[in-house]
Amino acid sequence: VVLTLTYYWYNQILTNMLANAECSYGVKRKSLRATWPAKDSQQRSTYYLIRPYRYSLPLLVVSILLHWLVSQSFFYDKTSELGFLGLPIFLSLIVGSIMLFALIGLSFRKYPSTILVVGSCSAAISAACHPPKDEDLDNAALGLLMWGETLPMPD
């Protein structure tokens, strides 16, 4: 149970860091991610595993390895009721430490712009997404977007 809760915690932190990096529209224009991108638009599809595959797949493999190592560490023994093996415990500690240091290393990366870090708070994201009244709201989500001051288009 502790290992699974630790995985959820790790997953949440990594997902929030990557979501903030994904939403850094302050440097260059990016298209929106949508579950079903509109045809003839610049929208991109969402990731199947929530995060980019270069993060999701290694995390999935390392988590499976860590769970397997922990399951090999402890076993039921008729004579002493609980037995354990030192090598799988040691390897579990090594893999867990690598995961922790990888997360700490990723947390030192700087975002490409001075964006407001909102995590996945819908209210904060909504507050930053109010365009001017004269902007074409019907087609804005289909193109490339960028954070910052929006000005009316010249006639």
PDB file of C-alpha atoms in Angstrom:
ATOM      1  CA  VAL A   1       0.000   0.000   0.000  1.00  0.00           C
ATOM      2  CA  VAL A   2       2.839   2.405   0.873  1.00  0.00           C
ATOM      3  CA  LEU A   3       4.549   1.790  -2.464  1.00  0.00           C
ATOM      4  CA  THR A   4       1.333   2.428  -4.390  1.00  0.00           C
ATOM      5  CA  LEU A   5       0.648   5.659  -2.487  1.00  0.00           C
ATOM      6  CA  THR A   6       4.221   6.760  -3.155  1.00  0.00           C
ATOM      7  CA  TYR A   7       3.689   6.058  -6.866  1.00  0.00           C
ATOM      8  CA  TYR A   8       0.526   8.210  -6.875  1.00  0.00           C
ATOM      9  CA  TRP A   9       2.408  11.033  -5.126  1.00  0.00           C
ATOM     10  CA  TYR A  10       5.318  10.786  -7.584  1.00  0.00           C
ATOM     11  CA  ASN A  11       2.930  10.648 -10.536  1.00  0.00           C
ATOM     12  CA  GLN A  12       1.029  13.731  -9.333  1.00  0.00           C
ATOM     13  CA  ILE A  13       4.176  15.816  -8.881  1.00  0.00           C
ATOM     14  CA  LEU A  14       5.610  14.794 -12.255  1.00  0.00           C
ATOM     15  CA  THR A  15       2.293  15.404 -14.025  1.00  0.00           C
ATOM     16  CA  ASN A  16       1.972  18.894 -12.505  1.00  0.00           C
ATOM     17  CA  MET A  17       5.531  19.812 -13.512  1.00  0.00           C
ATOM     18  CA  LEU A  18       4.966  18.609 -17.073  1.00  0.00           C
ATOM     19  CA  ALA A  19       1.545  20.293 -17.291  1.00  0.00           C
ATOM     20  CA  ASN A  20       3.130  23.611 -16.335  1.00  0.00           C
ATOM     21  CA  ALA A  21       5.823  23.129 -18.963  1.00  0.00           C
ATOM     22  CA  GLU A  22       3.156  22.225 -21.543  1.00  0.00           C
ATOM     23  CA  CYS A  23       1.197  25.381 -20.758  1.00  0.00           C
ATOM     24  CA  SER A  24       4.178  27.694 -21.181  1.00  0.00           C
ATOM     25  CA  TYR A  25       2.664  29.611 -24.055  1.00  0.00           C
ATOM     26  CA  GLY A  26       4.709  32.728 -23.193  1.00  0.00           C
ATOM     27  CA  VAL A  27       7.642  31.929 -25.494  1.00  0.00           C
ATOM     28  CA  LYS A  28       6.055  30.741 -28.712  1.00  0.00           C
ATOM     29  CA  ARG A  29       2.602  30.027 -29.991  1.00  0.00           C
ATOM     30  CA  LYS A  30       1.302  26.505 -29.450  1.00  0.00           C
ATOM     31  CA  SER A  31      -1.850  24.710 -30.407  1.00  0.00           C
ATOM     32  CA  LEU A  32      -4.247  23.345 -27.838  1.00  0.00           C
ATOM     33  CA  ARG A  33      -4.417  19.679 -26.885  1.00  0.00           C
ATOM     34  CA  ALA A  34      -7.869  18.200 -27.295  1.00  0.00           C
ATOM     35  CA  THR A  35      -9.304  14.737 -26.789  1.00  0.00           C
ATOM     36  CA  TRP A  36     -10.800  14.897 -30.269  1.00  0.00           C
ATOM     37  CA  PRO A  37      -8.977  17.585 -32.281  1.00  0.00           C
ATOM     38  CA  ALA A  38     -11.203  19.521 -34.658  1.00  0.00           C
ATOM     39  CA  LYS A  39     -10.703  18.758 -38.331  1.00  0.00           C
ATOM     40  CA  ASP A  40      -8.740  21.336 -40.311  1.00  0.00           C
ATOM     41  CA  SER A  41      -7.366  22.890 -37.133  1.00  0.00           C
ATOM     42  CA  GLN A  42      -3.957  23.028 -35.529  1.00  0.00           C
ATOM     43  CA  GLN A  43      -5.134  21.286 -32.362  1.00  0.00           C
ATOM     44  CA  ARG A  44      -3.078  18.320 -31.142  1.00  0.00           C
ATOM     45  CA  SER A  45      -4.394  15.126 -29.602  1.00  0.00           C
ATOM     46  CA  THR A  46      -3.881  14.396 -25.927  1.00  0.00           C
ATOM     47  CA  TYR A  47      -1.368  11.860 -24.690  1.00  0.00           C
ATOM     48  CA  TYR A  48      -2.716   8.375 -24.083  1.00  0.00           C
ATOM     49  CA  LEU A  49      -0.745   8.062 -20.831  1.00  0.00           C
ATOM     50  CA  ILE A  50      -1.418  11.683 -19.705  1.00  0.00           C
ATOM     51  CA  ARG A  51       2.251  12.722 -19.958  1.00  0.00           C
ATOM     52  CA  PRO A  52       4.671  12.712 -22.907  1.00  0.00           C
ATOM     53  CA  TYR A  53       5.770   9.171 -23.710  1.00  0.00           C
ATOM     54  CA  ARG A  54       9.428   9.931 -22.930  1.00  0.00           C
ATOM     55  CA  TYR A  55       8.316  10.353 -19.296  1.00  0.00           C
ATOM     56  CA  SER A  56       5.357   7.960 -19.119  1.00  0.00           C
ATOM     57  CA  LEU A  57       6.980   4.814 -20.450  1.00  0.00           C
ATOM     58  CA  PRO A  58      10.144   4.920 -18.288  1.00  0.00           C
ATOM     59  CA  LEU A  59       8.018   5.721 -15.215  1.00  0.00           C
ATOM     60  CA  LEU A  60       5.734   2.793 -16.006  1.00  0.00           C
ATOM     61  CA  VAL A  61       8.650   0.372 -16.499  1.00  0.00           C
ATOM     62  CA  VAL A  62      10.520   1.539 -13.377  1.00  0.00           C
ATOM     63  CA  SER A  63       7.334   1.362 -11.280  1.00  0.00           C
ATOM     64  CA  ILE A  64       6.657  -2.188 -12.435  1.00  0.00           C
ATOM     65  CA  LEU A  65      10.276  -3.105 -11.653  1.00  0.00           C
ATOM     66  CA  LEU A  66      10.067  -1.522  -8.202  1.00  0.00           C
ATOM     67  CA  HIS A  67       6.802  -3.293  -7.363  1.00  0.00           C
ATOM     68  CA  TRP A  68       8.265  -6.598  -8.543  1.00  0.00           C
ATOM     69  CA  LEU A  69      11.437  -6.108  -6.485  1.00  0.00           C
ATOM     70  CA  VAL A  70       9.417  -5.347  -3.353  1.00  0.00           C
ATOM     71  CA  SER A  71       7.248  -8.418  -3.975  1.00  0.00           C
ATOM     72  CA  GLN A  72      10.423 -10.526  -4.202  1.00  0.00           C
ATOM     73  CA  SER A  73      11.823  -8.999  -1.006  1.00  0.00           C
ATOM     74  CA  PHE A  74       9.330 -10.451   1.472  1.00  0.00           C
ATOM     75  CA  PHE A  75       7.722 -13.884   1.604  1.00  0.00           C
ATOM     76  CA  TYR A  76       5.864 -16.169   3.985  1.00  0.00           C
ATOM     77  CA  ASP A  77       7.990 -18.823   5.701  1.00  0.00           C
ATOM     78  CA  LYS A  78       6.499 -21.674   7.789  1.00  0.00           C
ATOM     79  CA  THR A  79       9.258 -21.541  10.394  1.00  0.00           C
ATOM     80  CA  SER A  80       9.578 -17.812  11.023  1.00  0.00           C
ATOM     81  CA  GLU A  81       6.319 -16.624   9.390  1.00  0.00           C
ATOM     82  CA  LEU A  82       7.994 -13.735   7.555  1.00  0.00           C
ATOM     83  CA  GLY A  83      11.108 -14.113   5.485  1.00  0.00           C
ATOM     84  CA  PHE A  84      13.029 -11.579   3.484  1.00  0.00           C
ATOM     85  CA  LEU A  85      15.840 -11.455   0.967  1.00  0.00           C
ATOM     86  CA  GLY A  86      18.530  -8.822   1.194  1.00  0.00           C
ATOM     87  CA  LEU A  87      19.348  -8.395  -2.501  1.00  0.00           C
ATOM     88  CA  PRO A  88      15.812  -7.443  -3.666  1.00  0.00           C
ATOM     89  CA  ILE A  89      15.486  -5.045  -0.705  1.00  0.00           C
ATOM     90  CA  PHE A  90      18.818  -3.433  -1.608  1.00  0.00           C
ATOM     91  CA  LEU A  91      17.859  -3.183  -5.294  1.00  0.00           C
ATOM     92  CA  SER A  92      14.471  -1.695  -4.311  1.00  0.00           C
ATOM     93  CA  LEU A  93      16.251   1.005  -2.335  1.00  0.00           C
ATOM     94  CA  ILE A  94      18.564   1.709  -5.290  1.00  0.00           C
ATOM     95  CA  VAL A  95      15.674   1.971  -7.789  1.00  0.00           C
ATOM     96  CA  GLY A  96      13.618   4.114  -5.392  1.00  0.00           C
ATOM     97  CA  SER A  97      16.585   6.429  -4.833  1.00  0.00           C
ATOM     98  CA  ILE A  98      17.136   6.789  -8.575  1.00  0.00           C
ATOM     99  CA  MET A  99      13.460   7.712  -8.998  1.00  0.00           C
ATOM    100  CA  LEU A 100      13.684  10.291  -6.209  1.00  0.00           C
ATOM    101  CA  PHE A 101      16.868  11.882  -7.570  1.00  0.00           C
ATOM    102  CA  ALA A 102      15.384  11.936 -11.092  1.00  0.00           C
ATOM    103  CA  LEU A 103      12.339  13.832  -9.801  1.00  0.00           C
ATOM    104  CA  ILE A 104      14.539  16.261  -7.865  1.00  0.00           C
ATOM    105  CA  GLY A 105      16.683  16.764 -10.973  1.00  0.00           C
ATOM    106  CA  LEU A 106      13.612  17.469 -13.107  1.00  0.00           C
ATOM    107  CA  SER A 107      12.361  19.978 -10.550  1.00  0.00           C
ATOM    108  CA  PHE A 108      15.475  22.121 -11.059  1.00  0.00           C
ATOM    109  CA  ARG A 109      14.690  22.666 -14.734  1.00  0.00           C
ATOM    110  CA  LYS A 110      13.555  26.182 -15.514  1.00  0.00           C
ATOM    111  CA  TYR A 111      10.429  26.920 -17.477  1.00  0.00           C
ATOM    112  CA  PRO A 112      11.082  28.699 -20.780  1.00  0.00           C
ATOM    113  CA  SER A 113       9.176  31.832 -19.759  1.00  0.00           C
ATOM    114  CA  THR A 114       7.966  33.700 -16.723  1.00  0.00           C
ATOM    115  CA  ILE A 115       4.610  31.992 -16.691  1.00  0.00           C
ATOM    116  CA  LEU A 116       2.247  31.866 -13.804  1.00  0.00           C
ATOM    117  CA  VAL A 117       2.553  28.365 -12.349  1.00  0.00           C
ATOM    118  CA  VAL A 118      -1.045  27.266 -11.859  1.00  0.00           C
ATOM    119  CA  GLY A 119      -0.688  23.496 -11.832  1.00  0.00           C
ATOM    120  CA  SER A 120      -4.016  22.018 -12.839  1.00  0.00           C
ATOM    121  CA  CYS A 121      -6.250  24.537 -11.027  1.00  0.00           C
ATOM    122  CA  SER A 122      -9.124  25.214 -13.425  1.00  0.00           C
ATOM    123  CA  ALA A 123     -10.024  28.529 -11.777  1.00  0.00           C
ATOM    124  CA  ALA A 124      -6.492  29.905 -12.200  1.00  0.00           C
ATOM    125  CA  ILE A 125      -6.276  28.701 -15.799  1.00  0.00           C
ATOM    126  CA  SER A 126      -9.670  30.241 -16.559  1.00  0.00           C
ATOM    127  CA  ALA A 127      -8.631  33.561 -15.019  1.00  0.00           C
ATOM    128  CA  ALA A 128      -5.672  33.740 -17.400  1.00  0.00           C
ATOM    129  CA  CYS A 129      -7.731  32.876 -20.486  1.00  0.00           C
ATOM    130  CA  HIS A 130     -10.123  35.790 -20.974  1.00  0.00           C
ATOM    131  CA  PRO A 131      -9.635  37.305 -24.439  1.00  0.00           C
ATOM    132  CA  PRO A 132     -10.816  40.780 -25.464  1.00  0.00           C
ATOM    133  CA  LYS A 133     -14.466  41.085 -26.450  1.00  0.00           C
ATOM    134  CA  ASP A 134     -13.680  41.924 -30.071  1.00  0.00           C
ATOM    135  CA  GLU A 135     -11.561  38.793 -30.665  1.00  0.00           C
ATOM    136  CA  ASP A 136     -12.884  35.961 -32.851  1.00  0.00           C
ATOM    137  CA  LEU A 137     -13.791  33.510 -30.096  1.00  0.00           C
ATOM    138  CA  ASP A 138     -15.268  30.910 -32.434  1.00  0.00           C
ATOM    139  CA  ASN A 139     -11.957  30.194 -34.150  1.00  0.00           C
ATOM    140  CA  ALA A 140      -9.395  31.131 -31.485  1.00  0.00           C
ATOM    141  CA  ALA A 141      -9.123  27.601 -30.093  1.00  0.00           C
ATOM    142  CA  LEU A 142      -8.465  26.138 -33.544  1.00  0.00           C
ATOM    143  CA  GLY A 143      -5.218  28.009 -34.151  1.00  0.00           C
ATOM    144  CA  LEU A 144      -1.998  28.751 -32.322  1.00  0.00           C
ATOM    145  CA  LEU A 145      -2.245  30.505 -28.970  1.00  0.00           C
ATOM    146  CA  MET A 146       0.129  32.472 -26.787  1.00  0.00           C
ATOM    147  CA  TRP A 147      -0.017  33.925 -23.279  1.00  0.00           C
ATOM    148  CA  GLY A 148       0.358  37.649 -22.886  1.00  0.00           C
ATOM    149  CA  GLU A 149      -1.387  40.872 -23.687  1.00  0.00           C
ATOM    150  CA  THR A 150      -3.887  40.547 -26.494  1.00  0.00           C
ATOM    151  CA  LEU A 151      -4.513  43.514 -28.718  1.00  0.00           C
ATOM    152  CA  PRO A 152      -7.273  44.045 -31.245  1.00  0.00           C
ATOM    153  CA  MET A 153      -6.340  43.224 -34.814  1.00  0.00           C
ATOM    154  CA  PRO A 154      -5.830  46.325 -37.003  1.00  0.00           C
ATOM    155  CA  ASP A 155      -8.555  46.883 -39.599  1.00  0.00           C
TER     156      ASP A 155
END
